[in-house]
């Protein structure tokens, strides 16, 4: 499970008492246990280790009994961007979502300044918890923050190891609208707001990616054969493919998560109580995610077409080189055909009769010069088609001949 070290923070919000922060887990449990069973509350815990999470799930009054396997799955989830609903036996919902880690300057946004805790452990609505480091038993690695959600009719519990983008916005949205809309249940509204905000914050900005894909598409046919240009182009295409696949994989998980939240089983449960407002949140977020996913698919299609154009260009160059070599071999074959009769004539005269070619032994060289003249005339006459072919060059014919 990807976790990032961060200070511990304990937060609870109810419509009656508002938002409160606590200095320790014990103070948070004492406060939640003092609430009435029908009081809706959102409990957010950050930075607790495995043992603290087990204690929280055992002692926190959720209004239902969680099976041991569900508790262990919430303590140490094995996969992210999933949602599971048990509408009959326990009437609870569990979800694990991947979130973008908050920047260092944004980690404290929405967090009140730490003050000394009161006797009951609560610091009030403007207080904050301690700044203890994450426990040593956490498996801390770089990567997205996994937020585990356990929801019942009256309780929403969120567990995460570090602040993430969308958490402060979710708290502000819940505090602003949940109290005003008394008819909307706090649990379903806070859960829907958290899932949609984290999904929107995780949406990648594909502008730079699209610009690089457009540049590749424009320059692919301008790449000349060489030891640098072609390997560099293939490396760029491979890196763009990897980035598109990574972005598309994240969006696929978010699309599946939002679609699961809009299934009939979830729409008829407490997780979708609130009617049109909750459905509108999921629909709007799903539309944004689908829009970005479609744009990434278009970019991948353009990149595939650019790669196909590059392969076609390489094949075209190979075909042109092969055609030029065939043309040269054809010219050499014609030259060899012209020279073959001359070789035969020279061989016949050399083996069967003596040709006078020296004035010391023969009074006249007329026969020799006649033979030489005939050979030269033969070469000149037969070279006319070759010269015409060389001047015309290699003219490729159409693949499909015309009727004219």
mmCIF file of C-alpha atoms in Angstrom:
data_model
loop_
_atom_site.group_PDB
_atom_site.id
_atom_site.type_symbol
_atom_site.label_atom_id
_atom_site.label_comp_id
_atom_site.label_asym_id
_atom_site.label_seq_id
_atom_site.Cartn_x
_atom_site.Cartn_y
_atom_site.Cartn_z
ATOM 1 C CA UNK A 1 0.000 0.000 0.000
ATOM 2 C CA UNK A 2 1.640 3.311 -1.023
ATOM 3 C CA UNK A 3 1.954 5.524 2.019
ATOM 4 C CA UNK A 4 3.726 8.815 2.639
ATOM 5 C CA UNK A 5 4.982 9.981 6.013
ATOM 6 C CA UNK A 6 2.995 12.828 7.518
ATOM 7 C CA UNK A 7 1.915 14.190 10.874
ATOM 8 C CA UNK A 8 -1.065 12.705 12.646
ATOM 9 C CA UNK A 9 -4.334 14.642 12.463
ATOM 10 C CA UNK A 10 -7.785 13.822 13.824
ATOM 11 C CA UNK A 11 -10.878 15.568 12.497
ATOM 12 C CA UNK A 12 -14.595 15.173 13.056
ATOM 13 C CA UNK A 13 -17.529 17.078 11.586
ATOM 14 C CA UNK A 14 -21.180 16.986 12.563
ATOM 15 C CA UNK A 15 -24.037 19.240 11.535
ATOM 16 C CA UNK A 16 -24.772 20.023 15.177
ATOM 17 C CA UNK A 17 -21.296 20.781 16.547
ATOM 18 C CA UNK A 18 -19.460 21.679 13.341
ATOM 19 C CA UNK A 19 -15.809 20.803 12.682
ATOM 20 C CA UNK A 20 -13.492 19.801 15.501
ATOM 21 C CA UNK A 21 -9.850 18.728 15.556
ATOM 22 C CA UNK A 22 -8.234 16.590 18.237
ATOM 23 C CA UNK A 23 -4.761 16.037 19.574
ATOM 24 C CA UNK A 24 -4.919 12.265 19.975
ATOM 25 C CA UNK A 25 -6.843 9.224 18.885
ATOM 26 C CA UNK A 26 -8.185 8.702 22.397
ATOM 27 C CA UNK A 27 -9.708 12.188 22.430
ATOM 28 C CA UNK A 28 -11.338 11.563 19.064
ATOM 29 C CA UNK A 29 -12.829 8.252 20.206
ATOM 30 C CA UNK A 30 -14.111 9.831 23.412
ATOM 31 C CA UNK A 31 -15.834 12.602 21.463
ATOM 32 C CA UNK A 32 -17.440 10.317 18.867
ATOM 33 C CA UNK A 33 -18.593 7.873 21.539
ATOM 34 C CA UNK A 34 -20.336 10.746 23.314
ATOM 35 C CA UNK A 35 -22.463 11.497 20.240
ATOM 36 C CA UNK A 36 -25.939 10.109 19.893
ATOM 37 C CA UNK A 37 -26.260 7.043 17.649
ATOM 38 C CA UNK A 38 -28.487 8.926 15.204
ATOM 39 C CA UNK A 39 -26.065 11.877 14.910
ATOM 40 C CA UNK A 40 -24.341 11.893 11.537
ATOM 41 C CA UNK A 41 -20.572 12.405 11.699
ATOM 42 C CA UNK A 42 -17.594 12.406 9.361
ATOM 43 C CA UNK A 43 -14.415 11.184 11.056
ATOM 44 C CA UNK A 44 -11.112 11.766 9.252
ATOM 45 C CA UNK A 45 -7.895 10.255 10.609
ATOM 46 C CA UNK A 46 -4.467 10.963 9.144
ATOM 47 C CA UNK A 47 -1.130 9.358 9.966
ATOM 48 C CA UNK A 48 -2.252 6.469 12.200
ATOM 49 C CA UNK A 49 -0.403 3.162 11.980
ATOM 50 C CA UNK A 50 -1.869 -0.289 11.602
ATOM 51 C CA UNK A 51 -2.463 -0.781 15.320
ATOM 52 C CA UNK A 52 -4.136 2.602 15.666
ATOM 53 C CA UNK A 53 -6.424 1.839 12.737
ATOM 54 C CA UNK A 54 -7.405 -1.508 14.228
ATOM 55 C CA UNK A 55 -8.208 0.163 17.525
ATOM 56 C CA UNK A 56 -10.210 2.860 15.738
ATOM 57 C CA UNK A 57 -12.312 0.345 13.797
ATOM 58 C CA UNK A 58 -12.969 -1.692 16.932
ATOM 59 C CA UNK A 59 -13.913 1.167 19.281
ATOM 60 C CA UNK A 60 -15.515 3.685 16.917
ATOM 61 C CA UNK A 61 -19.336 3.449 17.004
ATOM 62 C CA UNK A 62 -20.190 2.962 13.323
ATOM 63 C CA UNK A 63 -23.741 1.778 13.879
ATOM 64 C CA UNK A 64 -22.976 -1.678 12.468
ATOM 65 C CA UNK A 65 -20.576 -4.569 12.966
ATOM 66 C CA UNK A 66 -17.814 -5.002 10.415
ATOM 67 C CA UNK A 67 -16.513 -8.515 9.693
ATOM 68 C CA UNK A 68 -12.832 -9.126 10.555
ATOM 69 C CA UNK A 69 -11.899 -9.407 6.881
ATOM 70 C CA UNK A 70 -13.425 -5.995 6.147
ATOM 71 C CA UNK A 71 -11.591 -4.420 9.081
ATOM 72 C CA UNK A 72 -8.260 -5.856 7.933
ATOM 73 C CA UNK A 73 -8.967 -4.658 4.404
ATOM 74 C CA UNK A 74 -9.557 -1.153 5.741
ATOM 75 C CA UNK A 75 -6.405 -1.283 7.867
ATOM 76 C CA UNK A 76 -4.141 -2.433 5.016
ATOM 77 C CA UNK A 77 -5.872 -2.306 1.617
ATOM 78 C CA UNK A 78 -4.406 -4.330 -1.221
ATOM 79 C CA UNK A 79 -5.853 -2.456 -4.201
ATOM 80 C CA UNK A 80 -7.175 1.015 -4.865
ATOM 81 C CA UNK A 81 -10.060 2.711 -6.686
ATOM 82 C CA UNK A 82 -12.627 0.111 -5.671
ATOM 83 C CA UNK A 83 -15.965 0.355 -3.892
ATOM 84 C CA UNK A 84 -17.862 -2.476 -2.201
ATOM 85 C CA UNK A 85 -21.389 -2.301 -0.802
ATOM 86 C CA UNK A 86 -23.027 -4.688 1.652
ATOM 87 C CA UNK A 87 -26.664 -3.527 1.669
ATOM 88 C CA UNK A 88 -28.226 -6.411 3.609
ATOM 89 C CA UNK A 89 -26.172 -7.981 6.398
ATOM 90 C CA UNK A 90 -24.328 -4.921 7.733
ATOM 91 C CA UNK A 91 -25.545 -2.104 5.504
ATOM 92 C CA UNK A 92 -22.101 -0.570 5.063
ATOM 93 C CA UNK A 93 -19.889 0.573 2.203
ATOM 94 C CA UNK A 94 -16.108 0.411 1.885
ATOM 95 C CA UNK A 95 -13.975 2.160 -0.707
ATOM 96 C CA UNK A 96 -10.286 2.736 -1.383
ATOM 97 C CA UNK A 97 -9.347 5.661 -3.626
ATOM 98 C CA UNK A 98 -5.963 6.841 -4.877
ATOM 99 C CA UNK A 99 -5.308 10.549 -4.361
ATOM 100 C CA UNK A 100 -2.635 12.965 -5.496
ATOM 101 C CA UNK A 101 -0.323 13.916 -2.597
ATOM 102 C CA UNK A 102 -0.659 17.512 -1.491
ATOM 103 C CA UNK A 103 2.255 19.834 -2.166
ATOM 104 C CA UNK A 104 4.324 21.035 0.768
ATOM 105 C CA UNK A 105 2.744 24.465 0.617
ATOM 106 C CA UNK A 106 -0.743 23.001 0.312
ATOM 107 C CA UNK A 107 -0.492 20.374 3.040
ATOM 108 C CA UNK A 108 -1.582 22.801 5.724
ATOM 109 C CA UNK A 109 -4.380 24.408 3.717
ATOM 110 C CA UNK A 110 -7.616 24.010 5.634
ATOM 111 C CA UNK A 111 -5.748 22.835 8.760
ATOM 112 C CA UNK A 112 -6.025 25.099 11.832
ATOM 113 C CA UNK A 113 -2.962 26.111 13.783
ATOM 114 C CA UNK A 114 -1.987 23.617 16.508
ATOM 115 C CA UNK A 115 -2.860 24.734 20.027
ATOM 116 C CA UNK A 116 -2.701 23.090 23.398
ATOM 117 C CA UNK A 117 -5.495 20.533 23.813
ATOM 118 C CA UNK A 118 -8.220 21.051 26.383
ATOM 119 C CA UNK A 119 -8.866 18.731 29.275
ATOM 120 C CA UNK A 120 -11.179 16.566 27.183
ATOM 121 C CA UNK A 121 -8.573 16.342 24.406
ATOM 122 C CA UNK A 122 -10.540 18.453 21.917
ATOM 123 C CA UNK A 123 -9.097 21.704 20.598
ATOM 124 C CA UNK A 124 -12.410 23.049 19.348
ATOM 125 C CA UNK A 125 -13.375 23.961 15.867
ATOM 126 C CA UNK A 126 -10.224 26.034 15.316
ATOM 127 C CA UNK A 127 -7.742 23.645 16.907
ATOM 128 C CA UNK A 128 -5.486 21.038 15.407
ATOM 129 C CA UNK A 129 -3.977 17.763 16.372
ATOM 130 C CA UNK A 130 -0.360 17.023 17.200
ATOM 131 C CA UNK A 131 2.438 16.854 14.681
ATOM 132 C CA UNK A 132 3.655 13.377 15.479
ATOM 133 C CA UNK A 133 5.395 11.547 12.679
ATOM 134 C CA UNK A 134 3.882 8.512 11.059
ATOM 135 C CA UNK A 135 4.481 5.308 13.012
ATOM 136 C CA UNK A 136 7.376 3.102 12.094
ATOM 137 C CA UNK A 137 5.163 0.160 11.164
ATOM 138 C CA UNK A 138 3.810 2.020 8.103
ATOM 139 C CA UNK A 139 5.169 0.878 4.755
ATOM 140 C CA UNK A 140 6.233 4.308 3.531
ATOM 141 C CA UNK A 141 6.984 4.633 -0.180
ATOM 142 C CA UNK A 142 6.619 7.396 -2.741
ATOM 143 C CA UNK A 143 3.443 7.335 -4.754
ATOM 144 C CA UNK A 144 -0.223 8.274 -4.509
ATOM 145 C CA UNK A 145 -1.977 8.510 -1.165
ATOM 146 C CA UNK A 146 -4.533 5.778 -0.582
ATOM 147 C CA UNK A 147 -7.628 6.909 1.291
ATOM 148 C CA UNK A 148 -9.797 4.200 2.845
ATOM 149 C CA UNK A 149 -13.476 5.023 3.358
ATOM 150 C CA UNK A 150 -15.902 3.125 5.588
ATOM 151 C CA UNK A 151 -19.458 4.469 5.419
ATOM 152 C CA UNK A 152 -22.664 3.572 7.242
ATOM 153 C CA UNK A 153 -25.965 5.406 7.566
ATOM 154 C CA UNK A 154 -24.717 7.754 10.289
ATOM 155 C CA UNK A 155 -20.919 7.519 10.132
ATOM 156 C CA UNK A 156 -18.233 8.138 7.523
ATOM 157 C CA UNK A 157 -14.682 7.142 8.431
ATOM 158 C CA UNK A 158 -11.747 8.087 6.197
ATOM 159 C CA UNK A 159 -8.214 6.822 6.838
ATOM 160 C CA UNK A 160 -5.118 8.092 5.059
ATOM 161 C CA UNK A 161 -1.453 8.478 5.879
ATOM 162 C CA UNK A 162 -0.842 11.962 4.444
ATOM 163 C CA UNK A 163 -2.743 15.028 3.244
ATOM 164 C CA UNK A 164 -3.864 14.864 -0.357
ATOM 165 C CA UNK A 165 -5.247 17.278 -2.921
ATOM 166 C CA UNK A 166 -8.987 17.658 -2.572
ATOM 167 C CA UNK A 167 -9.167 17.025 1.176
ATOM 168 C CA UNK A 168 -9.314 20.701 2.169
ATOM 169 C CA UNK A 169 -11.809 21.413 -0.625
ATOM 170 C CA UNK A 170 -13.967 18.510 0.510
ATOM 171 C CA UNK A 171 -14.010 19.761 4.098
ATOM 172 C CA UNK A 172 -14.908 23.270 2.988
ATOM 173 C CA UNK A 173 -17.657 22.008 0.674
ATOM 174 C CA UNK A 174 -19.147 19.740 3.319
ATOM 175 C CA UNK A 175 -19.055 22.452 5.986
ATOM 176 C CA UNK A 176 -20.634 24.996 3.623
ATOM 177 C CA UNK A 177 -23.419 22.940 2.070
ATOM 178 C CA UNK A 178 -24.181 20.113 4.477
ATOM 179 C CA UNK A 179 -25.420 22.457 7.192
ATOM 180 C CA UNK A 180 -27.486 24.492 4.708
ATOM 181 C CA UNK A 181 -29.073 21.437 3.092
ATOM 182 C CA UNK A 182 -30.578 19.744 6.099
ATOM 183 C CA UNK A 183 -32.485 17.245 3.957
ATOM 184 C CA UNK A 184 -29.255 15.821 2.465
ATOM 185 C CA UNK A 185 -27.660 13.126 4.648
ATOM 186 C CA UNK A 186 -24.139 14.015 5.718
ATOM 187 C CA UNK A 187 -22.698 10.559 5.054
ATOM 188 C CA UNK A 188 -23.729 10.275 1.421
ATOM 189 C CA UNK A 189 -22.932 13.914 0.624
ATOM 190 C CA UNK A 190 -19.464 13.808 2.217
ATOM 191 C CA UNK A 191 -18.666 10.477 0.537
ATOM 192 C CA UNK A 192 -19.770 11.697 -2.893
ATOM 193 C CA UNK A 193 -17.897 14.983 -2.485
ATOM 194 C CA UNK A 194 -14.721 13.202 -1.407
ATOM 195 C CA UNK A 195 -14.803 10.687 -4.263
ATOM 196 C CA UNK A 196 -15.534 13.289 -6.929
ATOM 197 C CA UNK A 197 -13.030 15.882 -5.680
ATOM 198 C CA UNK A 198 -10.189 13.375 -5.430
ATOM 199 C CA UNK A 199 -11.022 12.033 -8.889
ATOM 200 C CA UNK A 200 -10.993 15.531 -10.406
ATOM 201 C CA UNK A 201 -7.747 16.428 -8.633
ATOM 202 C CA UNK A 202 -6.123 13.301 -10.057
ATOM 203 C CA UNK A 203 -7.100 14.159 -13.627
ATOM 204 C CA UNK A 204 -3.886 14.790 -15.597
ATOM 205 C CA UNK A 205 -3.293 17.962 -17.587
ATOM 206 C CA UNK A 206 -2.733 16.570 -21.088
ATOM 207 C CA UNK A 207 -1.855 19.893 -22.757
ATOM 208 C CA UNK A 208 1.891 19.269 -22.844
ATOM 209 C CA UNK A 209 1.327 15.698 -23.932
ATOM 210 C CA UNK A 210 -0.893 16.786 -26.819
ATOM 211 C CA UNK A 211 1.705 19.351 -27.933
ATOM 212 C CA UNK A 212 4.412 16.694 -28.014
ATOM 213 C CA UNK A 213 2.166 14.337 -29.969
ATOM 214 C CA UNK A 214 1.427 17.086 -32.506
ATOM 215 C CA UNK A 215 5.144 17.807 -32.872
ATOM 216 C CA UNK A 216 5.861 14.123 -33.456
ATOM 217 C CA UNK A 217 3.090 13.956 -36.040
ATOM 218 C CA UNK A 218 4.515 16.959 -37.925
ATOM 219 C CA UNK A 219 8.171 15.933 -37.879
ATOM 220 C CA UNK A 220 7.807 12.198 -38.483
ATOM 221 C CA UNK A 221 7.983 12.495 -42.292
ATOM 222 C CA UNK A 222 10.951 14.879 -42.070
ATOM 223 C CA UNK A 223 13.200 12.401 -40.282
ATOM 224 C CA UNK A 224 16.137 11.465 -42.513
ATOM 225 C CA UNK A 225 17.907 8.100 -42.276
ATOM 226 C CA UNK A 226 20.715 8.302 -39.779
ATOM 227 C CA UNK A 227 22.186 6.921 -36.591
ATOM 228 C CA UNK A 228 20.660 9.671 -34.401
ATOM 229 C CA UNK A 229 17.372 10.909 -35.832
ATOM 230 C CA UNK A 230 15.529 7.623 -36.183
ATOM 231 C CA UNK A 231 16.495 6.176 -32.745
ATOM 232 C CA UNK A 232 15.624 9.525 -31.139
ATOM 233 C CA UNK A 233 12.203 9.541 -32.818
ATOM 234 C CA UNK A 234 11.488 5.960 -31.746
ATOM 235 C CA UNK A 235 12.545 6.786 -28.180
ATOM 236 C CA UNK A 236 10.218 9.803 -28.098
ATOM 237 C CA UNK A 237 7.316 7.719 -29.410
ATOM 238 C CA UNK A 238 7.979 5.016 -26.800
ATOM 239 C CA UNK A 239 8.028 7.578 -23.963
ATOM 240 C CA UNK A 240 4.800 9.174 -25.177
ATOM 241 C CA UNK A 241 3.146 5.758 -25.390
ATOM 242 C CA UNK A 242 4.197 5.030 -21.814
ATOM 243 C CA UNK A 243 2.828 8.351 -20.530
ATOM 244 C CA UNK A 244 -0.457 7.920 -22.370
ATOM 245 C CA UNK A 245 -0.820 4.376 -21.032
ATOM 246 C CA UNK A 246 -0.125 5.544 -17.470
ATOM 247 C CA UNK A 247 -2.654 8.392 -17.700
ATOM 248 C CA UNK A 248 -5.226 6.168 -19.363
ATOM 249 C CA UNK A 249 -4.831 3.505 -16.690
ATOM 250 C CA UNK A 250 -5.524 6.047 -13.940
ATOM 251 C CA UNK A 251 -8.581 7.351 -15.758
ATOM 252 C CA UNK A 252 -9.880 3.834 -16.335
ATOM 253 C CA UNK A 253 -9.764 3.108 -12.610
ATOM 254 C CA UNK A 254 -11.543 6.385 -11.830
ATOM 255 C CA UNK A 255 -14.195 5.714 -14.479
ATOM 256 C CA UNK A 256 -14.809 2.262 -13.050
ATOM 257 C CA UNK A 257 -15.047 3.671 -9.517
ATOM 258 C CA UNK A 258 -17.572 6.343 -10.524
ATOM 259 C CA UNK A 259 -19.602 3.867 -12.562
ATOM 260 C CA UNK A 260 -19.720 1.517 -9.572
ATOM 261 C CA UNK A 261 -21.044 4.386 -7.449
ATOM 262 C CA UNK A 262 -23.836 4.900 -9.999
ATOM 263 C CA UNK A 263 -24.942 1.260 -10.147
ATOM 264 C CA UNK A 264 -28.554 0.460 -9.188
ATOM 265 C CA UNK A 265 -27.443 -1.346 -6.027
ATOM 266 C CA UNK A 266 -25.652 1.779 -4.783
ATOM 267 C CA UNK A 267 -28.358 4.192 -5.961
ATOM 268 C CA UNK A 268 -30.902 2.387 -3.832
ATOM 269 C CA UNK A 269 -28.770 2.410 -0.679
ATOM 270 C CA UNK A 270 -27.865 4.987 1.949
ATOM 271 C CA UNK A 271 -24.712 5.878 -0.049
ATOM 272 C CA UNK A 272 -26.878 7.666 -2.631
ATOM 273 C CA UNK A 273 -29.373 9.196 -0.202
ATOM 274 C CA UNK A 274 -29.978 12.758 -1.221
ATOM 275 C CA UNK A 275 -31.378 12.061 -4.636
ATOM 276 C CA UNK A 276 -30.516 14.315 -7.545
ATOM 277 C CA UNK A 277 -27.715 16.221 -5.795
ATOM 278 C CA UNK A 278 -25.630 13.093 -5.184
ATOM 279 C CA UNK A 279 -26.310 11.729 -8.669
ATOM 280 C CA UNK A 280 -25.350 15.095 -10.197
ATOM 281 C CA UNK A 281 -21.976 15.006 -8.436
ATOM 282 C CA UNK A 282 -21.133 11.568 -9.818
ATOM 283 C CA UNK A 283 -22.451 12.388 -13.304
ATOM 284 C CA UNK A 284 -20.493 15.626 -13.583
ATOM 285 C CA UNK A 285 -17.256 14.008 -12.431
ATOM 286 C CA UNK A 286 -17.764 11.037 -14.755
ATOM 287 C CA UNK A 287 -18.320 13.370 -17.712
ATOM 288 C CA UNK A 288 -15.084 15.238 -16.984
ATOM 289 C CA UNK A 289 -13.153 12.004 -16.603
ATOM 290 C CA UNK A 290 -14.612 10.570 -19.798
ATOM 291 C CA UNK A 291 -13.805 13.759 -21.698
ATOM 292 C CA UNK A 292 -10.138 13.640 -20.681
ATOM 293 C CA UNK A 293 -10.035 9.905 -21.431
ATOM 294 C CA UNK A 294 -11.438 10.506 -24.915
ATOM 295 C CA UNK A 295 -8.815 13.169 -25.563
ATOM 296 C CA UNK A 296 -6.094 10.763 -24.471
ATOM 297 C CA UNK A 297 -7.519 8.130 -26.811
ATOM 298 C CA UNK A 298 -7.411 10.671 -29.641
ATOM 299 C CA UNK A 299 -3.799 11.498 -28.808
ATOM 300 C CA UNK A 300 -2.948 7.804 -28.820
ATOM 301 C CA UNK A 301 -4.616 7.411 -32.232
ATOM 302 C CA UNK A 302 -2.603 10.348 -33.590
ATOM 303 C CA UNK A 303 0.591 8.840 -32.185
ATOM 304 C CA UNK A 304 -0.230 5.459 -33.702
ATOM 305 C CA UNK A 305 -0.872 7.134 -37.059
ATOM 306 C CA UNK A 306 2.416 9.019 -36.789
ATOM 307 C CA UNK A 307 4.211 5.771 -36.028
ATOM 308 C CA UNK A 308 2.496 4.167 -39.013
ATOM 309 C CA UNK A 309 3.557 7.090 -41.203
ATOM 310 C CA UNK A 310 7.134 6.650 -40.024
ATOM 311 C CA UNK A 311 7.091 2.933 -40.822
ATOM 312 C CA UNK A 312 5.524 3.714 -44.195
ATOM 313 C CA UNK A 313 8.240 6.291 -44.887
ATOM 314 C CA UNK A 314 10.974 3.797 -44.048
ATOM 315 C CA UNK A 315 9.348 1.203 -46.308
ATOM 316 C CA UNK A 316 9.048 3.818 -49.052
ATOM 317 C CA UNK A 317 12.748 4.660 -48.803
ATOM 318 C CA UNK A 318 13.631 0.976 -48.943
ATOM 319 C CA UNK A 319 11.388 0.517 -51.977
ATOM 320 C CA UNK A 320 12.968 3.508 -53.700
ATOM 321 C CA UNK A 321 16.461 2.206 -52.996
ATOM 322 C CA UNK A 322 15.483 -1.216 -54.308
ATOM 323 C CA UNK A 323 13.936 0.318 -57.437
ATOM 324 C CA UNK A 324 17.067 2.398 -58.106
ATOM 325 C CA UNK A 325 19.243 -0.669 -57.698
ATOM 326 C CA UNK A 326 17.019 -2.627 -60.084
ATOM 327 C CA UNK A 327 17.289 0.188 -62.629
ATOM 328 C CA UNK A 328 21.081 0.192 -62.410
ATOM 329 C CA UNK A 329 21.231 -3.571 -62.718
ATOM 330 C CA UNK A 330 18.980 -3.319 -65.771
ATOM 331 C CA UNK A 331 21.384 -0.821 -67.411
ATOM 332 C CA UNK A 332 24.358 -3.049 -66.597
ATOM 333 C CA UNK A 333 22.532 -6.016 -68.090
ATOM 334 C CA UNK A 334 21.920 -4.104 -71.312
ATOM 335 C CA UNK A 335 25.592 -3.113 -71.480
ATOM 336 C CA UNK A 336 26.591 -6.738 -70.962
ATOM 337 C CA UNK A 337 24.195 -7.785 -73.743
ATOM 338 C CA UNK A 338 25.830 -5.311 -76.134
ATOM 339 C CA UNK A 339 29.331 -6.479 -75.246
ATOM 340 C CA UNK A 340 28.563 -10.198 -75.558
ATOM 341 C CA UNK A 341 28.504 -10.362 -79.423
ATOM 342 C CA UNK A 342 31.714 -8.382 -79.572
ATOM 343 C CA UNK A 343 33.394 -10.849 -77.266
ATOM 344 C CA UNK A 344 32.172 -13.733 -79.420
ATOM 345 C CA UNK A 345 33.486 -12.125 -82.633
ATOM 346 C CA UNK A 346 36.855 -11.427 -81.052
ATOM 347 C CA UNK A 347 37.066 -14.969 -79.745
ATOM 348 C CA UNK A 348 36.149 -16.525 -83.122
ATOM 349 C CA UNK A 349 38.774 -14.511 -85.019
ATOM 350 C CA UNK A 350 41.362 -15.117 -82.363
ATOM 351 C CA UNK A 351 40.935 -18.895 -82.364
ATOM 352 C CA UNK A 352 40.373 -19.623 -86.096
ATOM 353 C CA UNK A 353 42.160 -17.019 -88.223
ATOM 354 C CA UNK A 354 44.811 -14.369 -88.002
ATOM 355 C CA UNK A 355 43.715 -10.775 -88.361
ATOM 356 C CA UNK A 356 46.374 -8.437 -89.736
ATOM 357 C CA UNK A 357 46.867 -5.729 -87.142
ATOM 358 C CA UNK A 358 50.610 -4.988 -87.532
ATOM 359 C CA UNK A 359 52.237 -3.327 -90.564
ATOM 360 C CA UNK A 360 55.496 -5.179 -89.995
ATOM 361 C CA UNK A 361 54.011 -8.547 -90.960
ATOM 362 C CA UNK A 362 51.183 -7.510 -93.322
ATOM 363 C CA UNK A 363 51.140 -4.970 -96.110
ATOM 364 C CA UNK A 364 47.642 -3.665 -95.312
ATOM 365 C CA UNK A 365 45.376 -3.403 -92.173
ATOM 366 C CA UNK A 366 42.087 -2.910 -94.000
ATOM 367 C CA UNK A 367 40.461 -6.046 -92.583
ATOM 368 C CA UNK A 368 41.407 -5.092 -89.028
ATOM 369 C CA UNK A 369 39.998 -1.581 -89.302
ATOM 370 C CA UNK A 370 36.815 -2.876 -90.885
ATOM 371 C CA UNK A 371 36.238 -5.189 -87.933
ATOM 372 C CA UNK A 372 36.952 -2.358 -85.483
ATOM 373 C CA UNK A 373 34.564 -0.059 -87.346
ATOM 374 C CA UNK A 374 31.796 -2.637 -87.270
ATOM 375 C CA UNK A 375 32.272 -3.073 -83.515
ATOM 376 C CA UNK A 376 32.182 0.678 -82.892
ATOM 377 C CA UNK A 377 29.087 1.056 -85.053
ATOM 378 C CA UNK A 378 27.440 -1.814 -83.166
ATOM 379 C CA UNK A 379 28.203 -0.158 -79.853
ATOM 380 C CA UNK A 380 26.913 3.244 -80.975
ATOM 381 C CA UNK A 381 23.690 1.878 -82.433
ATOM 382 C CA UNK A 382 22.921 -0.366 -79.476
ATOM 383 C CA UNK A 383 23.805 2.343 -76.907
ATOM 384 C CA UNK A 384 21.051 4.672 -78.073
ATOM 385 C CA UNK A 385 18.292 2.974 -75.972
ATOM 386 C CA UNK A 386 20.603 2.869 -72.949
ATOM 387 C CA UNK A 387 21.389 6.578 -73.216
ATOM 388 C CA UNK A 388 17.708 7.393 -73.569
ATOM 389 C CA UNK A 389 16.893 5.295 -70.477
ATOM 390 C CA UNK A 390 19.622 7.042 -68.478
ATOM 391 C CA UNK A 391 18.355 10.466 -69.497
ATOM 392 C CA UNK A 392 14.749 9.550 -68.605
ATOM 393 C CA UNK A 393 15.772 8.069 -65.278
ATOM 394 C CA UNK A 394 13.869 5.542 -63.187
ATOM 395 C CA UNK A 395 10.201 6.335 -63.707
ATOM 396 C CA UNK A 396 8.016 4.313 -61.333
ATOM 397 C CA UNK A 397 4.744 3.129 -62.770
ATOM 398 C CA UNK A 398 1.393 3.335 -61.051
ATOM 399 C CA UNK A 399 0.321 0.366 -58.961
ATOM 400 C CA UNK A 400 -3.034 0.274 -60.745
ATOM 401 C CA UNK A 401 -2.553 1.060 -64.461
ATOM 402 C CA UNK A 402 -4.942 3.546 -66.000
ATOM 403 C CA UNK A 403 -7.326 2.642 -68.795
ATOM 404 C CA UNK A 404 -5.874 5.263 -71.124
#
